[in-house]
Tab-separated table of C-alpha atoms in Angstrom:
chain	number	residue	atom	x	y	z
A	1	MET	CA	0.174	-0.372	-0.057
A	2	ASN	CA	1.339	3.378	-0.884
A	3	ARG	CA	1.645	6.177	1.039
A	4	ARG	CA	-0.791	8.287	-0.680
A	5	THR	CA	-3.586	5.290	-0.133
A	6	PHE	CA	-2.671	4.793	2.841
A	7	ARG	CA	-3.487	8.397	4.425
A	8	LEU	CA	-6.719	8.596	1.975
A	9	ILE	CA	-7.397	5.789	4.155
A	10	ILE	CA	-6.880	7.132	7.733
A	11	ILE	CA	-8.648	10.391	6.301
A	12	LEU	CA	-11.658	8.721	5.356
A	13	ALA	CA	-11.480	6.463	9.168
A	14	THR	CA	-11.123	9.903	10.628
A	15	LEU	CA	-14.115	11.764	8.792
A	16	SER	CA	-16.338	8.354	9.470
A	17	VAL	CA	-15.484	8.865	13.391
A	18	PHE	CA	-15.983	12.705	13.432
A	19	GLY	CA	-19.576	12.074	11.683
A	20	ILE	CA	-20.169	9.238	14.100
A	21	VAL	CA	-19.710	11.732	16.897
A	22	VAL	CA	-21.802	14.454	15.444
A	23	VAL	CA	-24.768	12.168	14.985
A	24	GLN	CA	-24.549	10.607	18.479
A	25	VAL	CA	-24.479	14.468	19.859
A	26	PHE	CA	-27.218	15.424	17.930
A	27	TRP	CA	-29.289	12.903	18.982
A	28	PHE	CA	-28.367	13.097	22.341
A	29	ARG	CA	-29.407	16.728	22.122
A	30	GLN	CA	-32.517	15.586	20.738
A	31	ALA	CA	-33.558	13.399	23.259
A	32	PHE	CA	-32.539	15.442	25.993
A	33	ASN	CA	-34.888	17.823	24.583
A	34	VAL	CA	-37.798	15.808	24.385
A	35	ARG	CA	-36.782	14.757	28.227
A	36	GLU	CA	-37.194	18.485	29.198
A	37	VAL	CA	-40.550	18.788	27.008
A	38	GLU	CA	-41.893	15.870	29.185
A	39	PHE	CA	-40.241	17.149	31.719
A	40	ASP	CA	-41.834	20.478	31.709
A	41	ARG	CA	-45.225	18.724	31.155
A	42	THR	CA	-45.113	16.963	34.142
A	43	ALA	CA	-44.010	19.413	36.363
A	44	ARG	CA	-46.893	21.663	35.187
A	45	GLU	CA	-49.265	19.093	35.752
A	46	ALA	CA	-47.907	18.879	39.497
A	47	LEU	CA	-47.794	22.347	40.364
A	48	ALA	CA	-51.421	22.934	39.106
A	49	LYS	CA	-52.496	20.021	41.108
A	50	VAL	CA	-50.912	21.529	44.653
A	51	ALA	CA	-52.442	24.912	43.382
A	52	HIS	CA	-56.148	23.160	42.989
A	53	SER	CA	-55.121	21.513	46.236
A	54	ILE	CA	-54.446	25.095	48.251
A	55	LEU	CA	-57.671	26.543	46.577
A	56	ARG	CA	-59.751	23.717	48.250
A	57	TYR	CA	-57.912	23.714	51.299
A	58	ASN	CA	-59.110	27.101	51.662
A	59	GLN	CA	-62.370	26.922	50.757
A	60	HIS	CA	-62.097	28.904	47.415
A	61	THR	CA	-63.346	28.055	43.937
A	62	VAL	CA	-60.992	25.878	41.623
A	63	SER	CA	-60.500	27.735	38.736
A	64	SER	CA	-59.285	24.824	35.480
A	65	ASN	CA	-56.962	27.112	34.467
A	66	VAL	CA	-54.160	27.974	36.842
A	67	SER	CA	-51.641	30.674	35.798
A	68	ILE	CA	-48.244	28.986	35.714
A	69	LYS	CA	-45.451	31.396	34.445
A	70	LYS	CA	-41.916	29.866	33.404
A	71	ALA	CA	-39.311	32.316	34.467
A	72	SER	CA	-36.481	30.450	33.662
A	73	SER	CA	-35.557	26.990	32.137
A	74	ASN	CA	-36.175	25.924	36.033
A	75	TYR	CA	-37.881	28.453	38.168
A	76	TYR	CA	-41.969	28.108	37.735
A	77	VAL	CA	-43.794	30.595	39.296
A	78	VAL	CA	-47.648	29.097	40.280
A	79	MET	CA	-50.466	32.334	40.869
A	80	VAL	CA	-52.575	31.592	43.638
A	81	ASN	CA	-55.262	34.255	45.220
A	82	ASP	CA	-55.235	33.075	48.404
A	83	VAL	CA	-52.939	33.031	51.689
A	84	ILE	CA	-50.352	30.181	51.314
A	85	ASP	CA	-49.079	27.906	54.285
A	86	GLU	CA	-45.976	26.688	54.268
A	87	GLU	CA	-46.568	23.619	55.702
A	88	LEU	CA	-49.470	22.376	53.614
A	89	LEU	CA	-47.349	23.826	50.160
A	90	LYS	CA	-44.015	21.738	51.323
A	91	THR	CA	-46.020	18.497	51.617
A	92	LEU	CA	-48.335	19.373	48.333
A	93	LEU	CA	-45.252	19.952	46.511
A	94	ARG	CA	-43.140	16.696	47.881
A	95	ASN	CA	-46.305	14.457	47.307
A	96	GLU	CA	-47.068	15.483	43.698
A	97	LEU	CA	-43.497	15.352	42.750
A	98	GLU	CA	-43.415	12.225	43.759
A	99	LYS	CA	-46.237	10.771	42.200
A	100	ARG	CA	-44.870	11.933	39.077
A	101	ASP	CA	-41.766	10.312	39.688
A	102	ILE	CA	-39.907	13.865	39.891
A	103	ARG	CA	-36.937	13.499	42.663
A	104	ILE	CA	-35.043	16.560	41.966
A	105	ASP	CA	-34.048	18.641	44.884
A	106	PHE	CA	-35.895	21.835	44.772
A	107	GLN	CA	-36.141	25.487	46.287
A	108	TYR	CA	-39.350	26.833	46.896
A	109	ILE	CA	-40.527	30.450	47.993
A	110	ILE	CA	-43.891	32.076	48.941
A	111	TYR	CA	-44.789	35.624	47.887
A	112	ASP	CA	-47.138	37.913	49.119
A	113	CYS	CA	-47.553	40.720	46.700
A	114	ALA	CA	-49.746	43.002	48.525
A	115	ASN	CA	-46.499	43.774	50.336
A	116	ASN	CA	-44.123	43.189	47.886
A	117	GLU	CA	-42.362	40.691	50.207
A	118	ALA	CA	-41.480	36.847	50.393
A	119	VAL	CA	-42.986	35.390	53.697
A	120	PHE	CA	-41.112	32.166	53.639
A	121	GLY	CA	-38.663	30.121	51.600
A	122	ASN	CA	-36.533	27.146	51.645
A	123	TYR	CA	-34.586	24.292	50.301
A	124	PHE	CA	-35.839	20.903	50.005
A	125	VAL	CA	-33.824	17.733	49.605
A	126	PHE	CA	-35.642	14.634	48.830
A	127	GLY	CA	-34.570	12.105	51.653
A	128	LYS	CA	-33.926	14.711	54.143
A	129	GLU	CA	-35.077	17.274	56.151
A	130	ASP	CA	-35.198	20.959	55.085
A	131	ILE	CA	-31.293	22.030	55.006
A	132	HIS	CA	-31.452	25.959	54.996
A	133	PRO	CA	-33.470	28.911	54.335
A	134	THR	CA	-33.532	29.815	50.501
A	135	ALA	CA	-32.192	33.848	49.897
A	136	ASN	CA	-35.005	36.093	48.519
A	137	GLN	CA	-32.596	37.129	45.998
A	138	ILE	CA	-32.141	34.492	44.244
A	139	PHE	CA	-36.189	34.041	43.070
A	140	PRO	CA	-37.021	37.441	40.710
A	141	LYS	CA	-39.916	39.000	42.026
A	142	ILE	CA	-43.397	38.936	39.698
A	143	ALA	CA	-45.451	41.908	39.108
A	144	GLY	CA	-49.012	41.500	40.467
A	145	ASP	CA	-51.391	41.849	43.180
A	146	ASN	CA	-51.508	38.153	44.052
A	147	TYR	CA	-50.058	35.534	46.387
A	148	TYR	CA	-47.818	33.471	44.760
A	149	PHE	CA	-45.333	30.359	45.323
A	150	GLY	CA	-41.952	29.939	43.308
A	151	ILE	CA	-40.321	26.578	42.639
A	152	ARG	CA	-36.374	26.282	41.090
A	153	PHE	CA	-35.315	22.767	40.138
A	154	VAL	CA	-31.726	22.403	41.446
A	155	ASN	CA	-29.421	20.804	39.293
A	156	LYS	CA	-32.441	19.997	36.723
A	157	ASP	CA	-30.439	19.200	33.721
A	158	LEU	CA	-27.593	17.225	35.799
A	159	ALA	CA	-30.780	15.358	36.599
A	160	LEU	CA	-32.322	14.826	33.041
A	161	VAL	CA	-29.012	13.682	31.935
A	162	GLY	CA	-28.723	11.210	34.573
A	163	GLU	CA	-31.985	9.820	33.434
A	164	MET	CA	-30.779	9.188	29.870
A	165	ARG	CA	-29.230	6.117	30.877
A	166	PHE	CA	-29.238	4.596	27.702
A	167	TRP	CA	-27.794	7.322	26.215
A	168	ILE	CA	-24.864	7.815	28.543
A	169	PHE	CA	-24.100	4.020	27.989
A	170	SER	CA	-23.790	4.681	24.232
A	171	SER	CA	-21.933	7.514	24.532
A	172	ALA	CA	-19.547	6.044	26.917
A	173	VAL	CA	-19.383	2.834	24.024
A	174	LEU	CA	-18.627	5.533	21.489
A	175	LEU	CA	-16.159	7.004	23.257
A	176	ILE	CA	-14.198	3.560	24.193
A	177	VAL	CA	-14.509	2.839	20.048
A	178	ILE	CA	-12.966	6.458	19.891
A	179	SER	CA	-10.166	6.093	22.316
A	180	PHE	CA	-9.139	2.374	20.562
A	181	PHE	CA	-9.438	3.596	17.027
A	182	ALA	CA	-7.368	6.610	17.778
A	183	TYR	CA	-4.517	4.287	19.682
A	184	THR	CA	-4.516	1.730	16.902
A	185	SER	CA	-4.161	4.998	14.400
A	186	PHE	CA	-1.394	5.827	16.635
A	187	VAL	CA	0.308	3.008	16.400
A	188	VAL	CA	-0.418	1.808	12.768
A	189	LEU	CA	1.272	4.971	11.841
A	190	ARG	CA	4.008	4.637	14.303
A	191	GLN	CA	4.878	1.362	13.160
A	192	ARG	CA	4.726	2.491	9.351
A	193	ARG	CA	6.976	5.122	9.898
A	194	LEU	CA	9.299	2.671	11.876
A	195	SER	CA	8.975	0.390	8.806
A	196	GLU	CA	10.257	3.438	6.734
A	197	ILE	CA	13.188	4.201	8.919
A	198	GLN	CA	13.850	-0.001	9.043
A	199	GLN	CA	13.893	0.324	5.084
A	200	ASP	CA	16.145	3.299	4.474
A	201	PHE	CA	18.516	2.104	7.147
A	202	ILE	CA	18.510	-1.185	5.153
A	203	ASN	CA	18.923	0.839	1.689
A	204	ASN	CA	21.545	3.171	3.383
A	205	MET	CA	23.620	-0.356	5.218
A	206	THR	CA	23.400	-2.049	1.731
A	207	HIS	CA	24.480	0.791	-0.276
A	208	GLU	CA	27.478	1.648	2.809
A	209	PHE	CA	28.534	-2.742	2.449
A	210	LYS	CA	28.072	-2.955	-0.888
A	211	THR	CA	30.802	-0.291	-2.066
A	212	PRO	CA	33.675	-1.780	0.119
A	213	LEU	CA	32.792	-5.342	-0.493
A	214	SER	CA	32.877	-4.707	-4.506
A	215	THR	CA	35.987	-3.198	-3.927
A	216	ILE	CA	37.705	-6.069	-1.810
A	217	SER	CA	35.866	-8.802	-4.332
A	218	ILE	CA	37.686	-7.095	-7.427
A	219	SER	CA	41.148	-6.534	-5.098
A	220	SER	CA	40.840	-9.841	-4.620
A	221	GLU	CA	39.899	-11.310	-7.969
A	222	VAL	CA	43.320	-9.187	-9.280
A	223	LEU	CA	45.377	-11.103	-6.426
A	224	LYS	CA	44.774	-14.661	-7.810
A	225	ASN	CA	46.480	-13.795	-10.763
A	226	PRO	CA	49.795	-15.045	-10.801
A	227	LYS	CA	51.536	-12.546	-12.481
A	228	ILE	CA	50.540	-9.961	-9.502
A	229	THR	CA	53.824	-11.233	-7.780
A	230	GLN	CA	55.724	-9.609	-10.522
A	231	SER	CA	54.796	-6.096	-9.492
A	232	PRO	CA	55.638	-5.642	-5.906
A	233	GLU	CA	54.208	-2.131	-5.724
A	234	ARG	CA	50.759	-3.491	-6.953
A	235	LEU	CA	50.510	-6.152	-4.941
A	236	LEU	CA	50.698	-3.894	-2.034
A	237	SER	CA	48.357	-1.366	-3.661
A	238	TYR	CA	45.299	-3.727	-3.581
A	239	ALA	CA	46.451	-5.336	-0.105
A	240	THR	CA	45.984	-2.332	1.198
A	241	ILE	CA	43.030	-1.530	-0.516
A	242	ILE	CA	41.976	-4.526	1.154
A	243	GLY	CA	43.000	-3.941	4.467
A	244	GLN	CA	41.429	-0.519	4.517
A	245	GLU	CA	37.584	-1.402	3.216
A	246	ALA	CA	38.035	-4.255	5.548
A	247	ASN	CA	38.851	-1.520	8.261
A	248	ARG	CA	35.638	0.279	7.060
A	249	LEU	CA	33.668	-2.617	7.193
A	250	LYS	CA	34.755	-3.665	10.904
A	251	GLY	CA	34.073	0.535	11.836
A	252	GLN	CA	30.297	0.469	10.640
A	253	VAL	CA	29.782	-2.894	12.458
A	254	GLU	CA	30.981	-1.838	15.495
A	255	ARG	CA	29.336	1.801	15.036
A	256	VAL	CA	25.672	-0.084	14.645
A	257	LEU	CA	26.500	-2.165	17.835
A	258	GLN	CA	28.037	0.937	19.774
A	259	MET	CA	24.828	2.669	19.496
A	260	ALA	CA	22.877	-0.905	20.449
A	261	SER	CA	24.640	-0.691	23.543
A	262	LEU	CA	24.645	2.769	24.012
A	263	GLU	CA	20.390	2.557	23.886
A	264	ASN	CA	20.223	-0.216	26.199
A	265	GLU	CA	22.908	0.480	29.045
A	266	GLU	CA	23.958	3.734	30.985
A	267	ILE	CA	26.838	5.656	29.353
A	268	LYS	CA	29.717	5.385	31.503
A	269	LEU	CA	31.677	8.456	31.267
A	270	LYS	CA	35.614	9.451	32.308
A	271	LYS	CA	34.701	12.693	33.590
A	272	GLU	CA	37.533	15.254	33.988
A	273	THR	CA	38.028	19.204	33.852
A	274	ILE	CA	38.163	20.216	30.044
A	275	ASP	CA	38.657	23.444	28.249
A	276	LEU	CA	36.259	23.740	25.936
A	277	HIS	CA	37.958	26.145	23.483
A	278	GLN	CA	41.062	24.268	23.517
A	279	LEU	CA	38.846	21.149	22.814
A	280	ILE	CA	37.245	22.876	19.735
A	281	THR	CA	40.193	24.064	18.460
A	282	GLN	CA	42.076	20.408	18.312
A	283	ALA	CA	38.718	19.267	16.923
A	284	ALA	CA	38.407	21.582	14.403
A	285	GLU	CA	41.856	21.675	12.919
A	286	PRO	CA	41.954	18.532	10.920
A	287	PHE	CA	38.310	19.846	9.002
A	288	GLN	CA	39.978	23.538	8.939
A	289	LEU	CA	42.775	21.643	6.384
A	290	SER	CA	40.642	19.870	4.780
A	291	LEU	CA	37.939	22.696	3.497
A	292	THR	CA	40.922	24.757	2.811
A	293	GLU	CA	41.902	22.596	0.048
A	294	LYS	CA	38.459	22.369	-1.286
A	295	GLY	CA	38.364	26.470	-0.862
A	296	GLY	CA	35.751	26.037	1.811
A	297	THR	CA	36.678	28.012	5.596
A	298	LEU	CA	35.910	26.828	8.842
A	299	GLN	CA	35.939	30.126	11.399
A	300	LEU	CA	35.955	30.042	15.562
A	301	HIS	CA	34.847	32.844	17.647
A	302	LEU	CA	35.106	31.222	20.659
A	303	ASP	CA	33.669	34.052	23.070
A	304	ALA	CA	32.637	32.307	26.554
A	305	THR	CA	34.715	33.446	29.509
A	306	ARG	CA	34.181	30.833	31.444
A	307	ASN	CA	35.030	27.648	29.122
A	308	GLN	CA	35.851	24.544	31.410
A	309	ILE	CA	33.504	21.652	31.622
A	310	SER	CA	33.559	18.647	33.709
A	311	GLY	CA	33.004	15.770	30.494
A	312	ASP	CA	34.455	13.200	28.751
A	313	LYS	CA	37.044	14.281	26.560
A	314	LEU	CA	36.544	11.356	24.159
A	315	HIS	CA	32.780	11.911	23.554
A	316	ILE	CA	32.506	15.874	23.508
A	317	THR	CA	35.213	15.167	20.899
A	318	ASN	CA	33.325	12.518	18.949
A	319	VAL	CA	30.239	15.032	19.307
A	320	LEU	CA	32.096	17.881	17.548
A	321	TYR	CA	33.347	15.581	14.877
A	322	ASN	CA	30.052	14.256	14.119
A	323	LEU	CA	28.383	17.887	13.989
A	324	LEU	CA	31.595	19.060	11.820
A	325	ASP	CA	31.269	15.946	9.636
A	326	ASN	CA	27.466	16.563	9.248
A	327	ALA	CA	28.405	20.050	7.950
A	328	ILE	CA	29.962	18.773	5.323
A	329	LYS	CA	28.027	16.035	4.112
A	330	TYR	CA	25.022	17.770	3.596
A	331	ASN	CA	26.217	20.708	1.615
A	332	HIS	CA	25.917	21.124	-1.926
A	333	LYS	CA	27.919	24.181	-1.997
A	334	VAL	CA	31.365	25.286	-1.006
A	335	PRO	CA	31.185	24.575	2.625
A	336	GLU	CA	31.063	27.612	5.336
A	337	ILE	CA	31.276	26.608	8.616
A	338	LEU	CA	31.140	28.862	12.279
A	339	ILE	CA	31.706	27.715	15.663
A	340	THR	CA	30.554	30.124	18.287
A	341	THR	CA	30.585	29.655	21.962
A	342	GLN	CA	28.762	32.045	24.841
A	343	ASN	CA	27.812	31.830	28.117
A	344	GLU	CA	24.205	31.781	29.503
A	345	LYS	CA	23.913	31.790	33.317
A	346	ASP	CA	26.070	28.644	34.381
A	347	GLN	CA	26.382	27.089	31.046
A	348	ILE	CA	28.077	27.250	28.151
A	349	SER	CA	27.043	27.250	24.488
A	350	PHE	CA	28.338	26.303	21.363
A	351	THR	CA	26.747	26.584	18.070
A	352	VAL	CA	28.207	24.715	14.802
A	353	LYS	CA	26.517	26.450	11.814
A	354	ASP	CA	26.450	25.556	8.110
A	355	ASN	CA	25.467	26.677	5.202
A	356	GLY	CA	24.408	23.448	3.796
A	357	ILE	CA	21.098	21.810	2.728
A	358	GLY	CA	19.390	22.672	5.802
A	359	ILE	CA	16.415	20.820	6.920
A	360	SER	CA	12.290	20.878	6.872
A	361	GLN	CA	10.566	21.430	9.966
A	362	GLU	CA	8.649	18.170	9.180
A	363	HIS	CA	12.125	16.440	9.623
A	364	ILE	CA	13.584	18.329	12.753
A	365	LYS	CA	11.708	17.228	15.481
A	366	ARG	CA	12.968	13.309	14.195
A	367	ILE	CA	16.412	13.545	13.585
A	368	PHE	CA	17.997	12.617	16.677
A	369	ASP	CA	16.077	9.684	16.485
A	370	ARG	CA	18.332	6.193	15.988
A	371	PHE	CA	18.772	5.209	12.367
A	372	TYR	CA	16.542	8.228	11.253
A	373	ARG	CA	17.715	9.705	7.928
A	374	VAL	CA	15.437	12.400	5.879
A	375	PRO	CA	14.143	10.440	3.409
A	376	THR	CA	15.948	10.667	-0.252
A	377	GLY	CA	14.352	7.636	-1.770
A	378	ASN	CA	16.565	5.714	-3.351
A	379	VAL	CA	19.336	8.203	-3.653
A	380	HIS	CA	22.529	7.306	-1.597
A	381	ASP	CA	24.935	10.119	-1.972
A	382	VAL	CA	25.305	10.871	1.240
A	383	LYS	CA	26.845	8.023	3.638
A	384	GLY	CA	25.877	7.163	7.024
A	385	PHE	CA	22.974	5.082	8.850
A	386	GLY	CA	21.427	7.708	10.705
A	387	LEU	CA	23.145	7.084	14.009
A	388	GLY	CA	25.276	10.435	13.937
A	389	LEU	CA	22.910	12.354	15.526
A	390	ASN	CA	21.301	9.807	18.183
A	391	TYR	CA	24.865	9.037	19.552
A	392	VAL	CA	25.082	13.306	19.789
A	393	ARG	CA	21.633	13.804	21.693
A	394	LEU	CA	22.641	10.802	24.049
A	395	ILE	CA	26.313	12.103	24.939
A	396	VAL	CA	24.795	15.765	25.522
A	397	LYS	CA	22.127	14.042	27.653
A	398	ALA	CA	24.135	12.029	29.792
A	399	HIS	CA	26.485	14.869	30.266
A	400	ALA	CA	23.189	17.280	31.923
A	401	GLY	CA	23.461	19.347	28.558
A	402	THR	CA	20.571	20.090	25.975
A	403	ILE	CA	20.243	20.026	22.365
A	404	LYS	CA	18.523	22.917	19.592
A	405	VAL	CA	18.442	22.572	16.075
A	406	THR	CA	17.624	25.392	13.786
A	407	SER	CA	17.106	25.400	10.323
A	408	GLU	CA	15.544	25.937	7.259
A	409	PRO	CA	15.646	24.051	3.686
A	410	ASP	CA	18.627	26.065	1.444
A	411	GLN	CA	19.440	28.116	4.585
A	412	GLY	CA	21.631	25.856	6.573
A	413	SER	CA	21.507	24.363	9.882
A	414	SER	CA	22.186	25.772	13.200
A	415	PHE	CA	23.148	22.942	16.053
A	416	THR	CA	23.501	24.552	19.562
A	417	ILE	CA	24.551	22.353	22.635
A	418	TRP	CA	24.286	24.065	26.513
A	419	LEU	CA	26.583	22.270	28.830
A	420	PRO	CA	27.028	22.977	32.682
A	421	VAL	CA	30.603	25.203	33.284
A	422	THR	CA	32.345	24.101	36.234
A	423	SER	CA	34.420	26.555	38.648
A	424	GLU	CA	37.149	24.454	39.265
A	425	LYS	CA	40.395	25.951	37.477
A	426	LEU	CA	42.578	23.559	34.977
A	427	ALA	CA	46.327	23.073	36.663
């Protein structure tokens, strides 16, 4: 399956899941609206029954139409043209609501509109006694000259949602399915990325091993010729080539094995006090000579005033070699490399900047992964296994440092490493 088809499948699957979520939310909302309408109808019936009972208790004529106003989504006002007894109201409200299976805690209050004041209010919890008096200001006053009582259902929306068990269950199942889908997609994408890295590594390894093996094979065929003994210089030359290519293969194998051991075991450092400026100067010297022959430049601007660190000299040198080697290899122009240092609080930073091919933002986050190389298809004009920067990251981390890269395609790259400085003076 090619990359385009794979991406299309992932996109379509994601859109399908998103569509299911939208439909689920829509129907959940619709079901909630239906439940709210049903609650409103049932609550009005209960409140009308309470008003009728109060009028009968006061021996008044019971009107078939009772004025019930809905001031908000959970607050109802019931007009009763008579005095309202608080105990009677509480009992009637509880009984009528329980008959209709409405067991939502509520606040109620009685208003005397003639005196424009609340005469009583309380908070009722089903299954418990009254908790505390209700504050007057939480109920808006209704203009009029009649007695009325107001009731507010506390946490009504939450209670209605709690009654929608089927929808909650189906939403929970959908959430689990989406979670599994997201996890599966992540695993599949990660495995595909690892597969691409593995394939790229195999291609690079094949290329790296094929060249020296071919050279050794050709040289050995030449050495099989009996006449070669008549040309000692030629014999020595081919024998030297075989030795060099064998050492090259050995070095490549050891590099892979070394990275595996560094990943699985804690790196053992032989720390000592190091003059970083001196180390940079020594590491840069062989590169300066080779770049000068090619017309390139390697400049050192070592401006840090505190340049002593505690570290492993060999590993820090290898870090510099890797960064300088990459700056030269990944460059289609005449190389121009600049190494700078400066102090930042209790750290020293050194930056290796080049004018090479640069790295796109898509790949910057992954260049420190083991075996990862920026994809180049079947073109292998730059040798390597994608181990150098991974090694750099491991060594910097082992020295309690940090590394950052800034780069743009065709604009070069800058690798900056921060390491703690030491106050110990060199001998």
